[in-house]
Amino acid sequence: METGELPLDINIHDPRWDQNTFMGRAKHFFTITNPLNLLLSDQELHKAQTIVKNYKAGIVTPGLTEDELWRAKYRYDSAFHPDTDQKIYLIGRMSAQAPMNMIICGFMLTFHRNFASVVFWQWVNQSFNAIVNYSNRNGNVTVTEKQLGVAYMSATTGAVVTAVGFRALTKHLPSLVACFMPLTAVCAANCINVPLMREREIRMGIPVTDDSGHKLGYSSKAAQKGIFQVVISRIVMAFPSLTIPPLLMTELEKKDFLKRRPWLSCPVQMGMVGFLQLFATPLCCAIFPQRSSILVKYLEPELRAQIKEHSPNTEVVYFNKGL
């Protein structure tokens, strides 16, 4: 066995930083969501995949350092699904969140007064969300085309109806109030899209394991908790980029600089959204641990009995909550 210069006891099955702390999770997600990961070529990604898989198999690339191993690990994690090991669509990767939301939210905020634009950009946003939700689902549970279609149409309809309804309600109110229409629509859509996209997980359950990673069964209670955490993270993630730019733009548009150059409003607002998303995405993904947990006593009675029989000392089980 080739061991090279690097020891084989580095735990790359888990993130580099302690995931029991918010700061550890934040460092992890700042690395995962770094938009520069999108510039990696297929060759670079497959090289990273080979390094990681070889190391897990006990084979170390000659001359590989620990920092290079972790760099390969995070390149690999940024592009491949943790459960299925399949390469994720480019815009479905978490590293695409900041640039894609910069464009979509920027246009939603800029053109929130036009009915056709409201409908179009809510549709674009939910199409993007559907790809992200599908790409980052729990890979141990399959999703049918019918479920994808229902989730997509329901979230899109919910977002558009919310946005149009809010637009009608705020028609005679100050323009600043109307600026928050995109936020209301996005929050409503997240409450619809994520649960529907992952409805099969609620119905069939997701794998739960003990502390050592041994599968103990499937739980819909764990799925419900994971989906709830994802919805909360998504809603909080939307707040900075859909509230701060409108407030700032209300003041900036009063200045002569933008009055003389109104065409700059969209790129300025888009830049604000992009900057905020660089921080909001990783920090909000870090609110809850990726490897979430639930007490055995809160599981389904049948699963509780099964765990008590085969693993009587287990009081907490773990699961992948998705993103």
PDB file of C-alpha atoms in Angstrom:
ATOM      1  CA  MET A   1       0.000   0.000   0.000  1.00  0.00           C
ATOM      2  CA  GLU A   2       1.314   3.410  -0.976  1.00  0.00           C
ATOM      3  CA  THR A   3       1.245   5.676   2.040  1.00  0.00           C
ATOM      4  CA  GLY A   4       3.413   8.539   0.748  1.00  0.00           C
ATOM      5  CA  GLU A   5       4.346  11.249   3.240  1.00  0.00           C
ATOM      6  CA  LEU A   6       0.859  11.858   4.606  1.00  0.00           C
ATOM      7  CA  PRO A   7      -0.587   9.795   7.485  1.00  0.00           C
ATOM      8  CA  LEU A   8      -3.820   7.925   6.874  1.00  0.00           C
ATOM      9  CA  ASP A   9      -5.547   8.986  10.095  1.00  0.00           C
ATOM     10  CA  ILE A  10      -6.918  12.338   8.866  1.00  0.00           C
ATOM     11  CA  ASN A  11     -10.730  12.217   9.089  1.00  0.00           C
ATOM     12  CA  ILE A  12     -11.902  13.603   5.757  1.00  0.00           C
ATOM     13  CA  HIS A  13     -15.292  11.910   6.057  1.00  0.00           C
ATOM     14  CA  ASP A  14     -16.300  14.929   8.141  1.00  0.00           C
ATOM     15  CA  PRO A  15     -15.673  18.663   7.547  1.00  0.00           C
ATOM     16  CA  ARG A  16     -12.322  20.146   8.585  1.00  0.00           C
ATOM     17  CA  TRP A  17     -13.851  22.301  11.320  1.00  0.00           C
ATOM     18  CA  ASP A  18     -15.906  21.314  14.368  1.00  0.00           C
ATOM     19  CA  GLN A  19     -19.525  21.090  13.205  1.00  0.00           C
ATOM     20  CA  ASN A  20     -20.856  21.261  16.762  1.00  0.00           C
ATOM     21  CA  THR A  21     -20.098  24.998  16.806  1.00  0.00           C
ATOM     22  CA  PHE A  22     -21.599  27.755  14.666  1.00  0.00           C
ATOM     23  CA  MET A  23     -18.139  29.120  13.767  1.00  0.00           C
ATOM     24  CA  GLY A  24     -16.967  25.690  12.674  1.00  0.00           C
ATOM     25  CA  ARG A  25     -20.020  25.269  10.445  1.00  0.00           C
ATOM     26  CA  ALA A  26     -19.617  28.817   9.096  1.00  0.00           C
ATOM     27  CA  LYS A  27     -15.995  28.149   8.061  1.00  0.00           C
ATOM     28  CA  HIS A  28     -17.130  24.945   6.385  1.00  0.00           C
ATOM     29  CA  PHE A  29     -19.881  26.650   4.398  1.00  0.00           C
ATOM     30  CA  PHE A  30     -17.746  29.657   3.457  1.00  0.00           C
ATOM     31  CA  THR A  31     -15.526  27.113   1.723  1.00  0.00           C
ATOM     32  CA  ILE A  32     -18.393  25.132   0.169  1.00  0.00           C
ATOM     33  CA  THR A  33     -20.311  28.196  -1.102  1.00  0.00           C
ATOM     34  CA  ASN A  34     -17.267  30.076  -2.435  1.00  0.00           C
ATOM     35  CA  PRO A  35     -18.339  31.203  -5.967  1.00  0.00           C
ATOM     36  CA  LEU A  36     -14.766  30.653  -7.186  1.00  0.00           C
ATOM     37  CA  ASN A  37     -15.528  26.916  -7.014  1.00  0.00           C
ATOM     38  CA  LEU A  38     -17.708  27.405 -10.115  1.00  0.00           C
ATOM     39  CA  LEU A  39     -14.567  28.200 -12.131  1.00  0.00           C
ATOM     40  CA  LEU A  40     -13.051  24.774 -11.488  1.00  0.00           C
ATOM     41  CA  SER A  41     -12.818  22.682 -14.637  1.00  0.00           C
ATOM     42  CA  ASP A  42     -14.110  19.101 -14.907  1.00  0.00           C
ATOM     43  CA  GLN A  43     -10.500  17.962 -14.943  1.00  0.00           C
ATOM     44  CA  GLU A  44      -9.772  19.757 -11.652  1.00  0.00           C
ATOM     45  CA  LEU A  45     -12.929  18.386 -10.042  1.00  0.00           C
ATOM     46  CA  HIS A  46     -12.222  14.815 -11.098  1.00  0.00           C
ATOM     47  CA  LYS A  47      -8.640  15.154  -9.892  1.00  0.00           C
ATOM     48  CA  ALA A  48      -9.982  16.263  -6.492  1.00  0.00           C
ATOM     49  CA  GLN A  49     -12.458  13.362  -6.519  1.00  0.00           C
ATOM     50  CA  THR A  50      -9.653  10.892  -7.249  1.00  0.00           C
ATOM     51  CA  ILE A  51      -7.447  12.269  -4.443  1.00  0.00           C
ATOM     52  CA  VAL A  52     -10.280  12.036  -1.911  1.00  0.00           C
ATOM     53  CA  LYS A  53     -11.484   8.580  -2.949  1.00  0.00           C
ATOM     54  CA  ASN A  54      -7.940   7.219  -3.021  1.00  0.00           C
ATOM     55  CA  TYR A  55      -7.210   8.615   0.435  1.00  0.00           C
ATOM     56  CA  LYS A  56     -10.379   7.049   1.835  1.00  0.00           C
ATOM     57  CA  ALA A  57      -9.227   3.747   0.311  1.00  0.00           C
ATOM     58  CA  GLY A  58      -5.822   4.067   1.994  1.00  0.00           C
ATOM     59  CA  ILE A  59      -3.888   5.327  -1.033  1.00  0.00           C
ATOM     60  CA  VAL A  60      -2.092   8.665  -0.733  1.00  0.00           C
ATOM     61  CA  THR A  61      -0.962  10.623  -3.781  1.00  0.00           C
ATOM     62  CA  PRO A  62       2.851  10.932  -3.492  1.00  0.00           C
ATOM     63  CA  GLY A  63       3.945  14.344  -2.186  1.00  0.00           C
ATOM     64  CA  LEU A  64       0.393  15.295  -1.118  1.00  0.00           C
ATOM     65  CA  THR A  65       0.239  17.677   1.860  1.00  0.00           C
ATOM     66  CA  GLU A  66      -2.584  17.936   4.394  1.00  0.00           C
ATOM     67  CA  ASP A  67      -3.646  21.354   3.079  1.00  0.00           C
ATOM     68  CA  GLU A  68      -3.786  19.952  -0.468  1.00  0.00           C
ATOM     69  CA  LEU A  69      -5.865  17.027   0.770  1.00  0.00           C
ATOM     70  CA  TRP A  70      -8.377  19.368   2.422  1.00  0.00           C
ATOM     71  CA  ARG A  71      -8.434  21.599  -0.664  1.00  0.00           C
ATOM     72  CA  ALA A  72      -9.280  18.550  -2.776  1.00  0.00           C
ATOM     73  CA  LYS A  73     -11.898  17.496  -0.234  1.00  0.00           C
ATOM     74  CA  TYR A  74     -13.689  20.855  -0.424  1.00  0.00           C
ATOM     75  CA  ARG A  75     -13.462  21.059  -4.186  1.00  0.00           C
ATOM     76  CA  TYR A  76     -14.995  17.607  -4.311  1.00  0.00           C
ATOM     77  CA  ASP A  77     -17.704  18.492  -1.768  1.00  0.00           C
ATOM     78  CA  SER A  78     -18.609  21.676  -3.658  1.00  0.00           C
ATOM     79  CA  ALA A  79     -19.553  19.780  -6.821  1.00  0.00           C
ATOM     80  CA  PHE A  80     -20.599  16.236  -5.838  1.00  0.00           C
ATOM     81  CA  HIS A  81     -23.648  15.140  -3.847  1.00  0.00           C
ATOM     82  CA  PRO A  82     -22.661  13.708  -0.430  1.00  0.00           C
ATOM     83  CA  ASP A  83     -25.147  10.808  -0.662  1.00  0.00           C
ATOM     84  CA  THR A  84     -25.184   9.853  -4.364  1.00  0.00           C
ATOM     85  CA  ASP A  85     -21.654  10.978  -5.344  1.00  0.00           C
ATOM     86  CA  GLN A  86     -23.123  12.368  -8.573  1.00  0.00           C
ATOM     87  CA  LYS A  87     -21.915  15.677  -9.955  1.00  0.00           C
ATOM     88  CA  ILE A  88     -24.462  18.410  -9.227  1.00  0.00           C
ATOM     89  CA  TYR A  89     -25.718  20.697 -12.000  1.00  0.00           C
ATOM     90  CA  LEU A  90     -23.641  23.880 -12.068  1.00  0.00           C
ATOM     91  CA  ILE A  91     -26.442  26.228 -10.967  1.00  0.00           C
ATOM     92  CA  GLY A  92     -27.659  23.696  -8.402  1.00  0.00           C
ATOM     93  CA  ARG A  93     -24.405  23.839  -6.434  1.00  0.00           C
ATOM     94  CA  MET A  94     -24.262  25.888  -3.249  1.00  0.00           C
ATOM     95  CA  SER A  95     -21.343  27.846  -4.741  1.00  0.00           C
ATOM     96  CA  ALA A  96     -23.823  29.207  -7.328  1.00  0.00           C
ATOM     97  CA  GLN A  97     -26.130  30.650  -4.653  1.00  0.00           C
ATOM     98  CA  ALA A  98     -24.476  34.063  -4.344  1.00  0.00           C
ATOM     99  CA  PRO A  99     -24.050  34.853  -8.082  1.00  0.00           C
ATOM    100  CA  MET A 100     -27.455  33.450  -9.083  1.00  0.00           C
ATOM    101  CA  ASN A 101     -29.306  35.226  -6.261  1.00  0.00           C
ATOM    102  CA  MET A 102     -27.406  38.416  -7.046  1.00  0.00           C
ATOM    103  CA  ILE A 103     -28.884  38.397 -10.545  1.00  0.00           C
ATOM    104  CA  ILE A 104     -32.389  37.164  -9.691  1.00  0.00           C
ATOM    105  CA  CYS A 105     -32.944  39.219  -6.528  1.00  0.00           C
ATOM    106  CA  GLY A 106     -31.358  42.260  -8.149  1.00  0.00           C
ATOM    107  CA  PHE A 107     -33.901  42.168 -10.969  1.00  0.00           C
ATOM    108  CA  MET A 108     -36.796  41.327  -8.605  1.00  0.00           C
ATOM    109  CA  LEU A 109     -36.011  44.397  -6.500  1.00  0.00           C
ATOM    110  CA  THR A 110     -35.413  46.710  -9.445  1.00  0.00           C
ATOM    111  CA  PHE A 111     -38.550  45.828 -11.416  1.00  0.00           C
ATOM    112  CA  HIS A 112     -41.005  45.117  -8.581  1.00  0.00           C
ATOM    113  CA  ARG A 113     -43.453  47.777  -9.833  1.00  0.00           C
ATOM    114  CA  ASN A 114     -44.083  46.158 -13.234  1.00  0.00           C
ATOM    115  CA  PHE A 115     -46.676  43.343 -13.239  1.00  0.00           C
ATOM    116  CA  ALA A 116     -45.096  41.325 -16.052  1.00  0.00           C
ATOM    117  CA  SER A 117     -41.646  41.626 -14.451  1.00  0.00           C
ATOM    118  CA  VAL A 118     -43.007  40.499 -11.081  1.00  0.00           C
ATOM    119  CA  VAL A 119     -44.467  37.337 -12.636  1.00  0.00           C
ATOM    120  CA  PHE A 120     -41.396  36.639 -14.777  1.00  0.00           C
ATOM    121  CA  TRP A 121     -38.765  37.018 -12.041  1.00  0.00           C
ATOM    122  CA  GLN A 122     -40.791  35.055  -9.493  1.00  0.00           C
ATOM    123  CA  TRP A 123     -40.998  32.276 -12.069  1.00  0.00           C
ATOM    124  CA  VAL A 124     -37.243  32.464 -12.702  1.00  0.00           C
ATOM    125  CA  ASN A 125     -36.551  32.417  -8.952  1.00  0.00           C
ATOM    126  CA  GLN A 126     -38.714  29.364  -8.331  1.00  0.00           C
ATOM    127  CA  SER A 127     -37.194  27.557 -11.318  1.00  0.00           C
ATOM    128  CA  PHE A 128     -33.780  28.180  -9.783  1.00  0.00           C
ATOM    129  CA  ASN A 129     -35.014  27.108  -6.327  1.00  0.00           C
ATOM    130  CA  ALA A 130     -36.440  23.888  -7.768  1.00  0.00           C
ATOM    131  CA  ILE A 131     -33.035  23.009  -9.226  1.00  0.00           C
ATOM    132  CA  VAL A 132     -31.270  23.842  -5.930  1.00  0.00           C
ATOM    133  CA  ASN A 133     -33.779  21.883  -3.825  1.00  0.00           C
ATOM    134  CA  TYR A 134     -33.547  18.842  -6.100  1.00  0.00           C
ATOM    135  CA  SER A 135     -29.755  19.013  -6.287  1.00  0.00           C
ATOM    136  CA  ASN A 136     -29.300  19.244  -2.503  1.00  0.00           C
ATOM    137  CA  ARG A 137     -32.042  16.864  -1.335  1.00  0.00           C
ATOM    138  CA  ASN A 138     -31.329  13.845   0.849  1.00  0.00           C
ATOM    139  CA  GLY A 139     -29.982  11.487  -1.822  1.00  0.00           C
ATOM    140  CA  ASN A 140     -31.166   8.331  -0.094  1.00  0.00           C
ATOM    141  CA  VAL A 141     -34.774   9.076  -1.043  1.00  0.00           C
ATOM    142  CA  THR A 142     -35.851   9.180  -4.690  1.00  0.00           C
ATOM    143  CA  VAL A 143     -38.100  11.936  -6.041  1.00  0.00           C
ATOM    144  CA  THR A 144     -40.534  11.185  -8.886  1.00  0.00           C
ATOM    145  CA  GLU A 145     -41.083  13.435 -11.891  1.00  0.00           C
ATOM    146  CA  LYS A 146     -44.680  13.979 -10.736  1.00  0.00           C
ATOM    147  CA  GLN A 147     -43.498  15.205  -7.328  1.00  0.00           C
ATOM    148  CA  LEU A 148     -40.988  17.525  -8.972  1.00  0.00           C
ATOM    149  CA  GLY A 149     -43.706  18.938 -11.217  1.00  0.00           C
ATOM    150  CA  VAL A 150     -46.205  19.444  -8.369  1.00  0.00           C
ATOM    151  CA  ALA A 151     -43.586  21.110  -6.143  1.00  0.00           C
ATOM    152  CA  TYR A 152     -42.412  23.371  -8.956  1.00  0.00           C
ATOM    153  CA  MET A 153     -45.897  24.461 -10.053  1.00  0.00           C
ATOM    154  CA  SER A 154     -47.127  24.932  -6.467  1.00  0.00           C
ATOM    155  CA  ALA A 155     -44.148  27.037  -5.393  1.00  0.00           C
ATOM    156  CA  THR A 156     -44.233  29.119  -8.563  1.00  0.00           C
ATOM    157  CA  THR A 157     -47.976  29.708  -8.238  1.00  0.00           C
ATOM    158  CA  GLY A 158     -47.643  30.517  -4.539  1.00  0.00           C
ATOM    159  CA  ALA A 159     -44.827  32.990  -5.156  1.00  0.00           C
ATOM    160  CA  VAL A 160     -46.603  34.737  -8.039  1.00  0.00           C
ATOM    161  CA  VAL A 161     -49.969  34.924  -6.221  1.00  0.00           C
ATOM    162  CA  THR A 162     -48.265  36.285  -3.088  1.00  0.00           C
ATOM    163  CA  ALA A 163     -46.271  38.854  -5.068  1.00  0.00           C
ATOM    164  CA  VAL A 164     -49.234  39.996  -7.163  1.00  0.00           C
ATOM    165  CA  GLY A 165     -51.544  40.085  -4.128  1.00  0.00           C
ATOM    166  CA  PHE A 166     -49.028  42.057  -2.075  1.00  0.00           C
ATOM    167  CA  ARG A 167     -48.542  44.400  -5.031  1.00  0.00           C
ATOM    168  CA  ALA A 168     -52.287  45.083  -5.171  1.00  0.00           C
ATOM    169  CA  LEU A 169     -52.498  45.645  -1.423  1.00  0.00           C
ATOM    170  CA  THR A 170     -49.595  48.090  -1.390  1.00  0.00           C
ATOM    171  CA  LYS A 171     -50.551  49.956  -4.562  1.00  0.00           C
ATOM    172  CA  HIS A 172     -51.593  53.090  -2.664  1.00  0.00           C
ATOM    173  CA  LEU A 173     -48.971  52.794   0.087  1.00  0.00           C
ATOM    174  CA  PRO A 174     -45.494  54.382   0.046  1.00  0.00           C
ATOM    175  CA  SER A 175     -43.135  52.854  -2.518  1.00  0.00           C
ATOM    176  CA  LEU A 176     -40.818  51.682   0.280  1.00  0.00           C
ATOM    177  CA  VAL A 177     -43.500  49.238   1.488  1.00  0.00           C
ATOM    178  CA  ALA A 178     -43.874  47.822  -2.019  1.00  0.00           C
ATOM    179  CA  CYS A 179     -40.108  47.205  -2.128  1.00  0.00           C
ATOM    180  CA  PHE A 180     -40.586  44.357   0.344  1.00  0.00           C
ATOM    181  CA  MET A 181     -42.936  42.475  -1.994  1.00  0.00           C
ATOM    182  CA  PRO A 182     -40.136  40.212  -3.316  1.00  0.00           C
ATOM    183  CA  LEU A 183     -39.203  39.193   0.239  1.00  0.00           C
ATOM    184  CA  THR A 184     -42.812  38.267   1.071  1.00  0.00           C
ATOM    185  CA  ALA A 185     -43.141  36.207  -2.101  1.00  0.00           C
ATOM    186  CA  VAL A 186     -39.798  34.434  -1.620  1.00  0.00           C
ATOM    187  CA  CYS A 187     -40.623  33.511   2.000  1.00  0.00           C
ATOM    188  CA  ALA A 188     -44.030  32.165   0.997  1.00  0.00           C
ATOM    189  CA  ALA A 189     -42.518  30.140  -1.845  1.00  0.00           C
ATOM    190  CA  ASN A 190     -39.860  28.616   0.400  1.00  0.00           C
ATOM    191  CA  CYS A 191     -42.587  27.407   2.755  1.00  0.00           C
ATOM    192  CA  ILE A 192     -44.205  25.652  -0.219  1.00  0.00           C
ATOM    193  CA  ASN A 193     -41.297  24.579  -2.411  1.00  0.00           C
ATOM    194  CA  VAL A 194     -39.009  22.805   0.049  1.00  0.00           C
ATOM    195  CA  PRO A 195     -41.659  20.610   1.766  1.00  0.00           C
ATOM    196  CA  LEU A 196     -43.286  19.657  -1.541  1.00  0.00           C
ATOM    197  CA  MET A 197     -39.976  18.924  -3.253  1.00  0.00           C
ATOM    198  CA  ARG A 198     -39.105  16.628  -0.361  1.00  0.00           C
ATOM    199  CA  GLU A 199     -42.604  15.273   0.309  1.00  0.00           C
ATOM    200  CA  ARG A 200     -41.451  11.709  -0.303  1.00  0.00           C
ATOM    201  CA  GLU A 201     -38.968  12.057   2.564  1.00  0.00           C
ATOM    202  CA  ILE A 202     -41.846  12.954   4.902  1.00  0.00           C
ATOM    203  CA  ARG A 203     -43.932  10.044   3.639  1.00  0.00           C
ATOM    204  CA  MET A 204     -41.217   7.359   3.412  1.00  0.00           C
ATOM    205  CA  GLY A 205     -38.733   8.663   5.973  1.00  0.00           C
ATOM    206  CA  ILE A 206     -34.987   9.269   5.692  1.00  0.00           C
ATOM    207  CA  PRO A 207     -32.120   7.120   7.023  1.00  0.00           C
ATOM    208  CA  VAL A 208     -31.155   7.685  10.651  1.00  0.00           C
ATOM    209  CA  THR A 209     -27.902   6.408  12.107  1.00  0.00           C
ATOM    210  CA  ASP A 210     -26.164   6.037  15.431  1.00  0.00           C
ATOM    211  CA  ASP A 211     -23.112   8.088  16.376  1.00  0.00           C
ATOM    212  CA  SER A 212     -20.852   5.685  14.455  1.00  0.00           C
ATOM    213  CA  GLY A 213     -22.855   5.995  11.247  1.00  0.00           C
ATOM    214  CA  HIS A 214     -24.629   2.609  11.407  1.00  0.00           C
ATOM    215  CA  LYS A 215     -28.076   2.829   9.821  1.00  0.00           C
ATOM    216  CA  LEU A 216     -30.887   2.150  12.294  1.00  0.00           C
ATOM    217  CA  GLY A 217     -33.915   2.661  10.060  1.00  0.00           C
ATOM    218  CA  TYR A 218     -35.996   5.324   8.301  1.00  0.00           C
ATOM    219  CA  SER A 219     -37.839   8.154  10.038  1.00  0.00           C
ATOM    220  CA  SER A 220     -40.386  10.663   8.756  1.00  0.00           C
ATOM    221  CA  LYS A 221     -40.044  12.599  12.032  1.00  0.00           C
ATOM    222  CA  ALA A 222     -36.377  13.200  11.235  1.00  0.00           C
ATOM    223  CA  ALA A 223     -37.348  14.280   7.715  1.00  0.00           C
ATOM    224  CA  GLN A 224     -39.873  16.777   9.091  1.00  0.00           C
ATOM    225  CA  LYS A 225     -37.280  18.277  11.427  1.00  0.00           C
ATOM    226  CA  GLY A 226     -34.681  18.503   8.648  1.00  0.00           C
ATOM    227  CA  ILE A 227     -37.095  20.163   6.222  1.00  0.00           C
ATOM    228  CA  PHE A 228     -38.231  22.651   8.873  1.00  0.00           C
ATOM    229  CA  GLN A 229     -34.600  23.618   9.523  1.00  0.00           C
ATOM    230  CA  VAL A 230     -33.950  24.071   5.798  1.00  0.00           C
ATOM    231  CA  VAL A 231     -37.036  26.300   5.382  1.00  0.00           C
ATOM    232  CA  ILE A 232     -35.958  28.492   8.312  1.00  0.00           C
ATOM    233  CA  SER A 233     -32.422  28.781   6.900  1.00  0.00           C
ATOM    234  CA  ARG A 234     -33.740  29.727   3.447  1.00  0.00           C
ATOM    235  CA  ILE A 235     -36.075  32.398   4.842  1.00  0.00           C
ATOM    236  CA  VAL A 236     -33.355  33.939   7.027  1.00  0.00           C
ATOM    237  CA  MET A 237     -30.975  33.773   4.055  1.00  0.00           C
ATOM    238  CA  ALA A 238     -33.367  35.888   1.981  1.00  0.00           C
ATOM    239  CA  PHE A 239     -33.784  38.667   4.557  1.00  0.00           C
ATOM    240  CA  PRO A 240     -30.482  40.611   4.207  1.00  0.00           C
ATOM    241  CA  SER A 241     -30.446  40.795   0.412  1.00  0.00           C
ATOM    242  CA  LEU A 242     -34.167  41.577   0.094  1.00  0.00           C
ATOM    243  CA  THR A 243     -34.398  44.170   2.875  1.00  0.00           C
ATOM    244  CA  ILE A 244     -31.120  46.113   3.112  1.00  0.00           C
ATOM    245  CA  PRO A 245     -30.740  47.030  -0.611  1.00  0.00           C
ATOM    246  CA  PRO A 246     -34.295  48.478  -0.901  1.00  0.00           C
ATOM    247  CA  LEU A 247     -33.723  50.618   2.192  1.00  0.00           C
ATOM    248  CA  LEU A 248     -30.382  51.884   0.904  1.00  0.00           C
ATOM    249  CA  MET A 249     -31.677  52.452  -2.638  1.00  0.00           C
ATOM    250  CA  THR A 250     -34.538  54.581  -1.300  1.00  0.00           C
ATOM    251  CA  GLU A 251     -31.930  57.033  -0.044  1.00  0.00           C
ATOM    252  CA  LEU A 252     -29.441  56.668  -2.901  1.00  0.00           C
ATOM    253  CA  GLU A 253     -32.089  57.349  -5.567  1.00  0.00           C
ATOM    254  CA  LYS A 254     -32.644  60.765  -3.989  1.00  0.00           C
ATOM    255  CA  LYS A 255     -29.021  61.703  -4.711  1.00  0.00           C
ATOM    256  CA  ASP A 256     -28.083  63.605  -7.848  1.00  0.00           C
ATOM    257  CA  PHE A 257     -25.630  60.894  -8.911  1.00  0.00           C
ATOM    258  CA  LEU A 258     -28.383  58.299  -9.506  1.00  0.00           C
ATOM    259  CA  LYS A 259     -30.944  60.881 -10.609  1.00  0.00           C
ATOM    260  CA  ARG A 260     -28.631  61.740 -13.508  1.00  0.00           C
ATOM    261  CA  ARG A 261     -27.807  58.060 -14.126  1.00  0.00           C
ATOM    262  CA  PRO A 262     -30.999  56.045 -13.417  1.00  0.00           C
ATOM    263  CA  TRP A 263     -29.636  53.145 -15.480  1.00  0.00           C
ATOM    264  CA  LEU A 264     -27.140  52.511 -12.667  1.00  0.00           C
ATOM    265  CA  SER A 265     -29.867  51.636 -10.153  1.00  0.00           C
ATOM    266  CA  CYS A 266     -30.106  48.016 -11.266  1.00  0.00           C
ATOM    267  CA  PRO A 267     -26.352  47.196 -11.238  1.00  0.00           C
ATOM    268  CA  VAL A 268     -25.871  49.063  -7.926  1.00  0.00           C
ATOM    269  CA  GLN A 269     -28.718  47.123  -6.314  1.00  0.00           C
ATOM    270  CA  MET A 270     -27.451  43.897  -7.849  1.00  0.00           C
ATOM    271  CA  GLY A 271     -23.969  44.545  -6.437  1.00  0.00           C
ATOM    272  CA  MET A 272     -25.433  45.062  -2.952  1.00  0.00           C
ATOM    273  CA  VAL A 273     -27.361  41.799  -3.187  1.00  0.00           C
ATOM    274  CA  GLY A 274     -24.275  39.922  -4.378  1.00  0.00           C
ATOM    275  CA  PHE A 275     -22.124  41.280  -1.548  1.00  0.00           C
ATOM    276  CA  LEU A 276     -24.734  40.393   1.081  1.00  0.00           C
ATOM    277  CA  GLN A 277     -25.261  36.921  -0.398  1.00  0.00           C
ATOM    278  CA  LEU A 278     -21.545  36.147  -0.072  1.00  0.00           C
ATOM    279  CA  PHE A 279     -22.050  36.269   3.704  1.00  0.00           C
ATOM    280  CA  ALA A 280     -25.742  35.374   4.100  1.00  0.00           C
ATOM    281  CA  THR A 281     -25.477  32.068   2.216  1.00  0.00           C
ATOM    282  CA  PRO A 282     -22.745  30.393   4.312  1.00  0.00           C
ATOM    283  CA  LEU A 283     -23.841  31.969   7.618  1.00  0.00           C
ATOM    284  CA  CYS A 284     -27.461  30.873   7.171  1.00  0.00           C
ATOM    285  CA  CYS A 285     -26.489  27.389   6.000  1.00  0.00           C
ATOM    286  CA  ALA A 286     -24.524  27.184   9.270  1.00  0.00           C
ATOM    287  CA  ILE A 287     -27.513  27.937  11.527  1.00  0.00           C
ATOM    288  CA  PHE A 288     -28.256  24.218  11.889  1.00  0.00           C
ATOM    289  CA  PRO A 289     -25.759  21.320  11.690  1.00  0.00           C
ATOM    290  CA  GLN A 290     -25.738  19.486   8.357  1.00  0.00           C
ATOM    291  CA  ARG A 291     -25.615  16.235  10.295  1.00  0.00           C
ATOM    292  CA  SER A 292     -28.684  16.956  12.349  1.00  0.00           C
ATOM    293  CA  SER A 293     -29.918  14.904  15.296  1.00  0.00           C
ATOM    294  CA  ILE A 294     -33.123  13.922  17.027  1.00  0.00           C
ATOM    295  CA  LEU A 295     -33.807  12.161  20.317  1.00  0.00           C
ATOM    296  CA  VAL A 296     -34.963   8.563  19.954  1.00  0.00           C
ATOM    297  CA  LYS A 297     -37.985   9.311  22.166  1.00  0.00           C
ATOM    298  CA  TYR A 298     -39.335  11.659  19.463  1.00  0.00           C
ATOM    299  CA  LEU A 299     -39.188   9.037  16.700  1.00  0.00           C
ATOM    300  CA  GLU A 300     -42.059   6.869  15.469  1.00  0.00           C
ATOM    301  CA  PRO A 301     -43.118   4.151  17.967  1.00  0.00           C
ATOM    302  CA  GLU A 302     -42.150   1.306  15.611  1.00  0.00           C
ATOM    303  CA  LEU A 303     -38.688   2.745  14.996  1.00  0.00           C
ATOM    304  CA  ARG A 304     -38.224   3.446  18.708  1.00  0.00           C
ATOM    305  CA  ALA A 305     -38.979  -0.186  19.481  1.00  0.00           C
ATOM    306  CA  GLN A 306     -36.626  -1.370  16.750  1.00  0.00           C
ATOM    307  CA  ILE A 307     -33.772   0.809  18.043  1.00  0.00           C
ATOM    308  CA  LYS A 308     -34.428  -0.246  21.648  1.00  0.00           C
ATOM    309  CA  GLU A 309     -34.177  -3.883  20.586  1.00  0.00           C
ATOM    310  CA  HIS A 310     -31.028  -3.663  18.456  1.00  0.00           C
ATOM    311  CA  SER A 311     -29.242  -0.668  19.996  1.00  0.00           C
ATOM    312  CA  PRO A 312     -30.621  -0.173  23.542  1.00  0.00           C
ATOM    313  CA  ASN A 313     -27.979   2.390  24.573  1.00  0.00           C
ATOM    314  CA  THR A 314     -28.732   4.751  21.689  1.00  0.00           C
ATOM    315  CA  GLU A 315     -30.622   7.854  22.829  1.00  0.00           C
ATOM    316  CA  VAL A 316     -29.863  10.173  19.885  1.00  0.00           C
ATOM    317  CA  VAL A 317     -29.894   9.398  16.155  1.00  0.00           C
ATOM    318  CA  TYR A 318     -28.413  11.410  13.294  1.00  0.00           C
ATOM    319  CA  PHE A 319     -29.470  12.257   9.742  1.00  0.00           C
ATOM    320  CA  ASN A 320     -28.532  14.444   6.778  1.00  0.00           C
ATOM    321  CA  LYS A 321     -30.977  17.372   6.828  1.00  0.00           C
ATOM    322  CA  GLY A 322     -30.176  18.453   3.246  1.00  0.00           C
ATOM    323  CA  LEU A 323     -29.595  22.074   2.253  1.00  0.00           C
TER     324      LEU A 323
END
